[in-house]
Coordinates of C-alpha atoms and ligand atoms in Angstrom, one line a residue:
X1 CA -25.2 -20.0 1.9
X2 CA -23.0 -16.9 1.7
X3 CA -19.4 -17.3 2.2
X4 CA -16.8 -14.6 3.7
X5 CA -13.5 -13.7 3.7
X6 CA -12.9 -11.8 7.3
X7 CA -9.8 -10.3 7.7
X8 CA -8.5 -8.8 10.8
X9 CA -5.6 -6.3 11.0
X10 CA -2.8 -5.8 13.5
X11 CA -4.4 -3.3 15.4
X12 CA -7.8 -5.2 15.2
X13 CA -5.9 -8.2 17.0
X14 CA -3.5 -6.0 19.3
X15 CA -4.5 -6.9 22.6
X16 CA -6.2 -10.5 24.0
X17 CA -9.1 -8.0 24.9
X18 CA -9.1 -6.8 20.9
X19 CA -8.3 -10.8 19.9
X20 CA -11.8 -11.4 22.1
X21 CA -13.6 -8.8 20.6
X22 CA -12.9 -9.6 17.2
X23 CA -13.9 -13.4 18.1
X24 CA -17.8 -11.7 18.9
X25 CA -18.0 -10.2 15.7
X26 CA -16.9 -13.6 13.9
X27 CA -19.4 -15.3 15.9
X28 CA -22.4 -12.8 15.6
X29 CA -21.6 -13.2 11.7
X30 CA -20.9 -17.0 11.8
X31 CA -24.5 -17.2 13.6
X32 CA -26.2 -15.4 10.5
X33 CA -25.7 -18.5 8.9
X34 CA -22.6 -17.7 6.7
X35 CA -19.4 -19.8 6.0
X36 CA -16.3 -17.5 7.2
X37 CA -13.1 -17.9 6.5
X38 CA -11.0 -15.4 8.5
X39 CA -7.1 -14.3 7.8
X40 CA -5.1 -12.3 10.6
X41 CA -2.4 -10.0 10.8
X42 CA 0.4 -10.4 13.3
X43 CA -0.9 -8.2 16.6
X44 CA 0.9 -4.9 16.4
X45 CA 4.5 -4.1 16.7
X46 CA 5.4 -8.0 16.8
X47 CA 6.5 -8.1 12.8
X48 CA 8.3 -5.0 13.7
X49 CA 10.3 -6.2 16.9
X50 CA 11.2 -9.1 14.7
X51 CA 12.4 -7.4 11.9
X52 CA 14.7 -5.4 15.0
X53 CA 15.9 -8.5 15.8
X54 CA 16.7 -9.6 12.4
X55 CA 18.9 -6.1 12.1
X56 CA 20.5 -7.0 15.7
X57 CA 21.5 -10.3 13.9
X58 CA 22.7 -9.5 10.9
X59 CA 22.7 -6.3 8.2
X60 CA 22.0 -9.0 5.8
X61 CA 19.3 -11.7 7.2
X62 CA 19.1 -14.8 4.9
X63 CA 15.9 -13.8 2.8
X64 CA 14.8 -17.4 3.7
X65 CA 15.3 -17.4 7.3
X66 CA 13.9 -14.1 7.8
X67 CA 10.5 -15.3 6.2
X68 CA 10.6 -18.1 8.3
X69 CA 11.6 -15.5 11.6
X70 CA 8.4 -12.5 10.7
X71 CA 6.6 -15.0 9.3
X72 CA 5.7 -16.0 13.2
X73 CA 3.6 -13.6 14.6
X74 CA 0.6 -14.5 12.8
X75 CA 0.9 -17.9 13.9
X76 CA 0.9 -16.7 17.1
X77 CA -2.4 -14.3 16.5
X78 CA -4.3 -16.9 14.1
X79 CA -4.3 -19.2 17.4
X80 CA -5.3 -16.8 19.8
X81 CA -8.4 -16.2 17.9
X82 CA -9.2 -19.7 17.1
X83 CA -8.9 -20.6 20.9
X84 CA -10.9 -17.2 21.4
X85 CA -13.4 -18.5 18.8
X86 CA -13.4 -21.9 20.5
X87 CA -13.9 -20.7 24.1
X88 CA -17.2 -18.7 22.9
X89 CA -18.4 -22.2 21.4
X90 CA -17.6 -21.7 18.0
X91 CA -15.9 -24.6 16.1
X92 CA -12.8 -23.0 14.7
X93 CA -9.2 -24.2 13.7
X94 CA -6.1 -22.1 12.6
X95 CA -3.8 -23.2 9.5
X96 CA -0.6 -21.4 8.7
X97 CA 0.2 -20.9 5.1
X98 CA 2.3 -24.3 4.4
X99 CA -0.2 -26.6 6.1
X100 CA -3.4 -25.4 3.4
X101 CA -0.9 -25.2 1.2
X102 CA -0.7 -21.3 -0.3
X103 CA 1.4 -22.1 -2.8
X104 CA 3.8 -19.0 -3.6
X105 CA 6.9 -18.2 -5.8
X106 CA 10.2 -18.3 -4.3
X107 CA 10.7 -14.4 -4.5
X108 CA 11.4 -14.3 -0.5
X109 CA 10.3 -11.7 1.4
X110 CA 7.6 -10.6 -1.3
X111 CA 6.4 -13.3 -2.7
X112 CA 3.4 -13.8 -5.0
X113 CA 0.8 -16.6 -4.6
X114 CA 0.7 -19.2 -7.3
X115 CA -2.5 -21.0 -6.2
X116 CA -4.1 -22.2 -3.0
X117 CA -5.5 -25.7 -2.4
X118 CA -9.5 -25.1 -1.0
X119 CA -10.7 -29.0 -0.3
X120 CA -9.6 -29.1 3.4
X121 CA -11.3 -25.4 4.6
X122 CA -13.8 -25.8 2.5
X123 CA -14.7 -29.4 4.4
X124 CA -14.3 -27.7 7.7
X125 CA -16.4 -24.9 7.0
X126 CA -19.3 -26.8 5.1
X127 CA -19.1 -28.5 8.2
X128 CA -19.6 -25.3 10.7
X129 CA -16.2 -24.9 11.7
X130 CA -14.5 -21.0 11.4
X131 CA -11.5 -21.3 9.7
X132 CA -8.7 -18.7 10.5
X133 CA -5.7 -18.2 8.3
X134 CA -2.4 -16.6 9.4
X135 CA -2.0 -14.0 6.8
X136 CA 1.3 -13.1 5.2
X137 CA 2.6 -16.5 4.9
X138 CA 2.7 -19.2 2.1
X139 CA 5.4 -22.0 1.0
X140 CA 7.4 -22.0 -2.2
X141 CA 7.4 -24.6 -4.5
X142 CA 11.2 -25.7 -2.5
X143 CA 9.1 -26.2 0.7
X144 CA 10.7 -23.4 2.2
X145 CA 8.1 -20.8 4.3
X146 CA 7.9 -17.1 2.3
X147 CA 5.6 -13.5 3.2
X148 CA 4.0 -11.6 1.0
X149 CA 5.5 -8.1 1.7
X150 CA 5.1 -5.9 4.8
X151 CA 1.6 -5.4 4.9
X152 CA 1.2 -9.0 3.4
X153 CA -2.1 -10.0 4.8
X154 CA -4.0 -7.8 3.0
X155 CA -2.5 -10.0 -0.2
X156 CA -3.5 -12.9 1.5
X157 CA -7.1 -11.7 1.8
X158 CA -7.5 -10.8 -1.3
X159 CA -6.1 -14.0 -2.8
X160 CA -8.0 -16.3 -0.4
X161 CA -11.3 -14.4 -1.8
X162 CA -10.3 -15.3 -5.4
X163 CA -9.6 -19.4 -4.5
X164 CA -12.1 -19.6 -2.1
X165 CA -14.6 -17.9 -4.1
X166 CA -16.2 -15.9 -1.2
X167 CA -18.8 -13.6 -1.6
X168 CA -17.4 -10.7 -0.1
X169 CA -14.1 -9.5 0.8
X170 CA -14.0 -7.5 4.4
X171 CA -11.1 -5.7 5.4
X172 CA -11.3 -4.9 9.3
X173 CA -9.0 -2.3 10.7
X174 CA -8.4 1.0 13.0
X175 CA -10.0 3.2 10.9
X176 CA -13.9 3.4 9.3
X177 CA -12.7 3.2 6.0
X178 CA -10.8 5.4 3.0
X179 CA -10.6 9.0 3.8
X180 CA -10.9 11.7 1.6
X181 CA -7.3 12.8 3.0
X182 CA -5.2 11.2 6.3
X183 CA -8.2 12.9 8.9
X184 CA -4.7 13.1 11.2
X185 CA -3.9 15.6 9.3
X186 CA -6.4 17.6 8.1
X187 CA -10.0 17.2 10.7
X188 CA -12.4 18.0 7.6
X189 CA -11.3 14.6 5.7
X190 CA -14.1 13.0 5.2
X191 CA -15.1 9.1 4.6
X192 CA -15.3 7.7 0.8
X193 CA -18.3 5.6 0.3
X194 CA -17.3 4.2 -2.9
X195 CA -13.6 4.2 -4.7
X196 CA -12.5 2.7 -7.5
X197 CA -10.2 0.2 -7.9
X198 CA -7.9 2.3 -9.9
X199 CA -8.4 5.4 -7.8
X200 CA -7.5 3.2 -4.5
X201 CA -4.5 1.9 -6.8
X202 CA -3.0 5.2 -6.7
X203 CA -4.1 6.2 -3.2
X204 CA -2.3 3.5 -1.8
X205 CA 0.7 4.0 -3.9
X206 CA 0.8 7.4 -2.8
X207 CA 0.8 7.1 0.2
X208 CA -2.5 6.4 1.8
X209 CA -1.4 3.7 4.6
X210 CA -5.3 1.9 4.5
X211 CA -4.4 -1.3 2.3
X212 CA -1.4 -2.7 0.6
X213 CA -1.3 -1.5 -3.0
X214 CA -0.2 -5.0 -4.1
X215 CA -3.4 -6.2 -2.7
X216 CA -5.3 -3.5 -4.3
X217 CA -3.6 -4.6 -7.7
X218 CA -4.5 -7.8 -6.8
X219 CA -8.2 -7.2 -6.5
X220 CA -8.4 -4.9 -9.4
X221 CA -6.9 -7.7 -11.8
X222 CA -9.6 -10.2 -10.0
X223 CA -12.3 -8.0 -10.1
X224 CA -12.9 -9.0 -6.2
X225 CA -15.0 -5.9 -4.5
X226 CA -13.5 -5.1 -0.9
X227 CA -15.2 -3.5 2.1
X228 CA -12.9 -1.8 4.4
X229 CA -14.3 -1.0 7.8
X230 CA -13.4 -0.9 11.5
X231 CA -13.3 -3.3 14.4
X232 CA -14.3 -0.9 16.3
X233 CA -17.3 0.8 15.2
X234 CA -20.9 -0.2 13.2
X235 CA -20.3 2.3 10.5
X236 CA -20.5 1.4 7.0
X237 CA -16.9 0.9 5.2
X238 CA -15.7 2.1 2.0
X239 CA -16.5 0.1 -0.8
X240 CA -13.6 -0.6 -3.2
X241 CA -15.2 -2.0 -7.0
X242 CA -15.2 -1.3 -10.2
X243 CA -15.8 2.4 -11.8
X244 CA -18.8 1.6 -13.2
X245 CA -20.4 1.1 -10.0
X246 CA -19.6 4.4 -9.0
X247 CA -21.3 8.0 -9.9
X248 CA -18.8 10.7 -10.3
X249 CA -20.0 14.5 -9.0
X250 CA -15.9 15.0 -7.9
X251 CA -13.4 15.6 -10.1
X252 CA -10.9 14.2 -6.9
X253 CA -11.6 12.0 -5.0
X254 CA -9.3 12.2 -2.4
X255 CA -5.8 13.7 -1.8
X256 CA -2.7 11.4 -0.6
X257 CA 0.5 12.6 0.3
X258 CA 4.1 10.6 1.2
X259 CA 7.5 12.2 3.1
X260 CA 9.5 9.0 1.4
X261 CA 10.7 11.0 -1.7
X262 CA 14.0 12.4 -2.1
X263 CA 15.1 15.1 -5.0
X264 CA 17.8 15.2 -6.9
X265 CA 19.3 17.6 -9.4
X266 CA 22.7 17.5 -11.7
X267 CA 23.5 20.9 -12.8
X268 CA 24.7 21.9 -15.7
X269 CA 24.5 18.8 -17.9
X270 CA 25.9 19.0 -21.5
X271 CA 22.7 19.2 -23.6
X272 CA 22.8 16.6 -26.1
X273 CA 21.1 13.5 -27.9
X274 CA 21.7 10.4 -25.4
X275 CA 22.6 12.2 -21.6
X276 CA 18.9 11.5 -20.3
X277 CA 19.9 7.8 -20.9
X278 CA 23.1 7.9 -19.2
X279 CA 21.8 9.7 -16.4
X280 CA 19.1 7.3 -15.9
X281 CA 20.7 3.8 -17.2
X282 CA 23.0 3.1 -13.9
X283 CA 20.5 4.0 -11.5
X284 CA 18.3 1.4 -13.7
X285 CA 20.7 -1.1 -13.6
X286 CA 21.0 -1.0 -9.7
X287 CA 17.4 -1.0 -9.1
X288 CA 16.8 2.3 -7.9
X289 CA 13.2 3.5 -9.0
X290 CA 13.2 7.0 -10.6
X291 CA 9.7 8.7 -10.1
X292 CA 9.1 12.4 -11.5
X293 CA 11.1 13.9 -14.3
X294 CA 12.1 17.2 -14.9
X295 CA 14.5 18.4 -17.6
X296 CA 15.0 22.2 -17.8
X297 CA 15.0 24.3 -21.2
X298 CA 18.9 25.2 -22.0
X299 CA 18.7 28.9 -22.9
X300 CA 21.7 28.9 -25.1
X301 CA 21.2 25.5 -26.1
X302 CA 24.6 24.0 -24.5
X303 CA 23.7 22.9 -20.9
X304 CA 20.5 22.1 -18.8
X305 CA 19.0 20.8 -15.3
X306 CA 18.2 17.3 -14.9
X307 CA 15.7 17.0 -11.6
X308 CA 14.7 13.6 -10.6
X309 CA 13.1 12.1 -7.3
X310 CA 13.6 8.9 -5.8
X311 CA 13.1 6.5 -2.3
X312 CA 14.5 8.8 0.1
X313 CA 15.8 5.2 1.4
X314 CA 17.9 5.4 -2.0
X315 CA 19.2 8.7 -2.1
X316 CA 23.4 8.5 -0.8
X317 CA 23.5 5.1 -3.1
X318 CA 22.0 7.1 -6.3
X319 CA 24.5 9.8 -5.2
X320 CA 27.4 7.6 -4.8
X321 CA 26.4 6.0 -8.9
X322 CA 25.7 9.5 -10.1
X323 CA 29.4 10.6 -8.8
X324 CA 31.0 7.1 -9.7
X325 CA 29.8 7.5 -13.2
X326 CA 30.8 11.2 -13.6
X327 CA 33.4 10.3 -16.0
X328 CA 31.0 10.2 -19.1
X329 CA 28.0 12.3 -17.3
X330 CA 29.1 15.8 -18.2
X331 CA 27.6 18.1 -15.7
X332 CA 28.8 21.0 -13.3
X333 CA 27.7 20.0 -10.1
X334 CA 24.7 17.6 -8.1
X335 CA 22.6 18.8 -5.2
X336 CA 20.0 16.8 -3.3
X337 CA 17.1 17.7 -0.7
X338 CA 15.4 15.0 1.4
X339 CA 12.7 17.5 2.9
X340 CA 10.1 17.3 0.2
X341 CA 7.1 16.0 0.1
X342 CA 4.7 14.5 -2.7
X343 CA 1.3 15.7 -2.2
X344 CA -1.4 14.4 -4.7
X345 CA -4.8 14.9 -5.7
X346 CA -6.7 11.7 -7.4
X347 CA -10.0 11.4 -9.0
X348 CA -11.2 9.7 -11.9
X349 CA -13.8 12.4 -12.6
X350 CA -10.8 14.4 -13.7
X351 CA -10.7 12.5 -16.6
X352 CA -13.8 14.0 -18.3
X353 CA -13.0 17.6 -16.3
X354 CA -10.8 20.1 -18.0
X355 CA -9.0 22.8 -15.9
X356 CA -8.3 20.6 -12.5
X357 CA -4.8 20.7 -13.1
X358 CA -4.5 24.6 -13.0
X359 CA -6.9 24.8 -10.4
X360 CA -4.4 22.9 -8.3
X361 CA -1.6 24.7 -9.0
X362 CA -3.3 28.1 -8.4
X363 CA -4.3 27.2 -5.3
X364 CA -0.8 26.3 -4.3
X365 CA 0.3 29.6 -5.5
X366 CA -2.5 31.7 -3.3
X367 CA -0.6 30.2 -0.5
X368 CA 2.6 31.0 -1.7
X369 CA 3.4 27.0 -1.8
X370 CA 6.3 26.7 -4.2
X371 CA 6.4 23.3 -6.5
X372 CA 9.5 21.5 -7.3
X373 CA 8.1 18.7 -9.4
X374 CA 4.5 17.2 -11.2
X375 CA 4.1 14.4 -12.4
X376 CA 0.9 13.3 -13.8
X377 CA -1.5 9.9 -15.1
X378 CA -5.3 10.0 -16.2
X379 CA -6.4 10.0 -12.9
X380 CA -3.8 11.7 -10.6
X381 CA -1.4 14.9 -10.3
X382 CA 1.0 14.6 -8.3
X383 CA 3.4 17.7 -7.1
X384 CA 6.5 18.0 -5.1
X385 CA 7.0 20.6 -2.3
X386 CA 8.9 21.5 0.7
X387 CA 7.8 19.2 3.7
X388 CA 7.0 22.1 5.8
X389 CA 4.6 22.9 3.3
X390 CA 2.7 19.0 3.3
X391 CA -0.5 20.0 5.4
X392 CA -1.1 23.7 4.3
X393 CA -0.7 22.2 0.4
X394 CA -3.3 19.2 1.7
X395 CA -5.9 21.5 3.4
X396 CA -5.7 24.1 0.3
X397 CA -6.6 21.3 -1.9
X398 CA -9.1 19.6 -0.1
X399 CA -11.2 22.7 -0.2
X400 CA -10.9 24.2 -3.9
X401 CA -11.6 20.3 -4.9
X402 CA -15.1 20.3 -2.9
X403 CA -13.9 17.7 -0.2
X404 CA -14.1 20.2 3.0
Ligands
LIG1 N1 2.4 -8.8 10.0 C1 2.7 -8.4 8.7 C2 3.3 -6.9 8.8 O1 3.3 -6.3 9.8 C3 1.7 -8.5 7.7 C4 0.5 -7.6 7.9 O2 0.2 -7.1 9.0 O3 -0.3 -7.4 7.0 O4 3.7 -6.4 7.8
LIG2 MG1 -1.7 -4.3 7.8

């Protein structure tokens, strides 16, 4: 007998209508003779009125507590289906994250799962039952209840698919799969069939909101395949697997963009062995993540440009430890712009294609679209332009790439 992993997002649970709906579709399966095990987000907006409430609370939550506080809404959700479940004769039961247990580290507020004890759900449903797991939750080896990270439950799937052993992991949500751009933006993105897990990897870190690139990670390392569909339509997903599965006639696959980056540029900085590192060794030290790189040719040979970006989130601290370090930085002056934008194109079939990476930037140039910064892997560029810019730089792309 086949065995599932189900799992329902936010917006896939949002209403007791959508909770009901989403209770058919576990049925209908559930009836084809299959043993599900189903985890569920929090319905929407509750994690994020309780995270207001935290901030009303306190600027700095105990970590703990506040697992313990946004932890909730799935336990609210997980019974809601079950009773849902229940009420169209299904045997079903819900179990939060310390009753199974999911055992996790005690990195609060993003932890990682250590391993999950299967011999209680995997009695109930040998025995017919629909088990349904609030997502985003575990419990540390101190007893103490943890979450997996904004977005958590997509972790949760992905890990329950691994212990559990299920045959297929389903991601449910608002949309019929990966796109090859955000189709809010630009109307000709189209729907991936197939993407690889290293190609999702970067489309999620870049800003792609479909799954949580932690969870992506986590099913690349596992090797666990992941349909991502919608709720609310028949459609085939995308399928998220290994390359090898997958026929490349792009060179990109798809094109993400983020508005979370920030710039930053010290001007004038003494041009010698050793300044790069201290530049880049307090920011280091107080955790603030530097992304793109650019160091400008000193004519003379005395002093350069140092560009960097960052979090926008981080930008006045890196400021404030740029400034409070100046006494052995040697540069003339430091300016910053938060209205950029990273817009980048991924594909693994750019691996075995020359010339993709001029192509891009020559058709940012036809449209006068200036770049600040690139940055670039195997399988991704990555450019940095004015935010204005975002959807004209996207739609350009889209069509010299093929995608239109
Ligand atoms: N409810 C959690 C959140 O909003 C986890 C999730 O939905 O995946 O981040
Ligand atoms: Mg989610």
């Amino acid at each position: 007998m086949k065995r599932l992993t189900l799992k329902f997002g936010g917006t896939s649970v949002g209403s007791l209508e959508k909770i009901q709906k989403v209770a058919g579709i576990i049925k209908k399966k559930h009836q084809e003779d299959k043993e599900i095990i189903v985890v569920v987000s929090a319905m929407s907006g509750v994690t994020n009125d309780l995270t207001k409430k935290a901030n009303l609370i306190s600027k700095s939550y105990d970590p703990k507590e506040q697992d313990v506080l946004l932890s909730a809404g799935e336990q609210i959700s997980s019974s809601l289906l079950s009773a849902a479940l229940i009420e169209l004769g299904v045997k079903a039961r819900s179990w939060m994250g310390w009753q199974i247990p999911i055992l996790t580290d005690k990195t609060h507020t993003s932890s990682r799962v250590l391993k999950i004890k299967t011999d209680e759900v995997l009695n109930f449903i040998s025995n017919g039952g629909v088990a349904v797991i609030a997502g985003f939750q575990g419990v540390s080896i101190e007893n103490r209840i943890t979450t997996l990270g904004r977005g958590g439950s997509d972790l949760s799937a992905v890990v329950i698919a691994k212990f559990f052993e299920t045959d297929s992991c389903e991601i449910y949500t608002d949309v019929e799969g990966v796109f090859t751009t955000d189709p809010s933006i630009h109307a000709k993105a189209k729907k991936i069939e197939k993407i690889s897990y290293e190609e999702m990897l970067e489309m999620s870190s870049l800003g792609a909101k479909i799954m949580q690139p932690v969870a992506v990670q986590a099913s690349m390392i596992n090797e666990i395949p992941v349909n991502v569909s919608s709720t609310f339509s028949d459609d085939e997903g995308t399928k998220i697997t290994s390359e090898s599965e997958i026929n490349y006639k792009n060179e990109v696959t798809g094109i993400a963009y983020s508005k979370n980056d920030a710039k930053v540029t010290l001007v004038g900085v003494v041009d010698k062995p050793g300044v790069a590192a201290d530049i880049f060794e307090p920011l280091g030290k107080n955790n603030i993540n530097i992304d793109m790189v650019i160091q400008n040719i000193s004519s003379e040979g005395k002093k350069t440009d140092i560009t960097f970006t960052i979090k926008r989130t981080d930008l006045s601290k890196a400021i404030k430890i740029v400034e409070d370090s100046s006494k052995h930085l040697n540069y003339q002056k430091i300016i910053h712009d938060n209205k950029v934008a990273k817009v980048s194109i991924i594909g693994a079939g750019m691996i075995a294609n020359p010339g993709v990476t001029y192509r891009m930037f020559r058709s940012l140039a036809d449209k006068k679209i200036n770049i600040l910064a690139i940055s670039t892997s195997e399988i991704k560029i990555s450019v940095l332009v004015h935010e204005d810019r975002t959807q004209e730089a996207i739609k350009a792309l889209h069509k010299t790439f093929g995608l239109d």
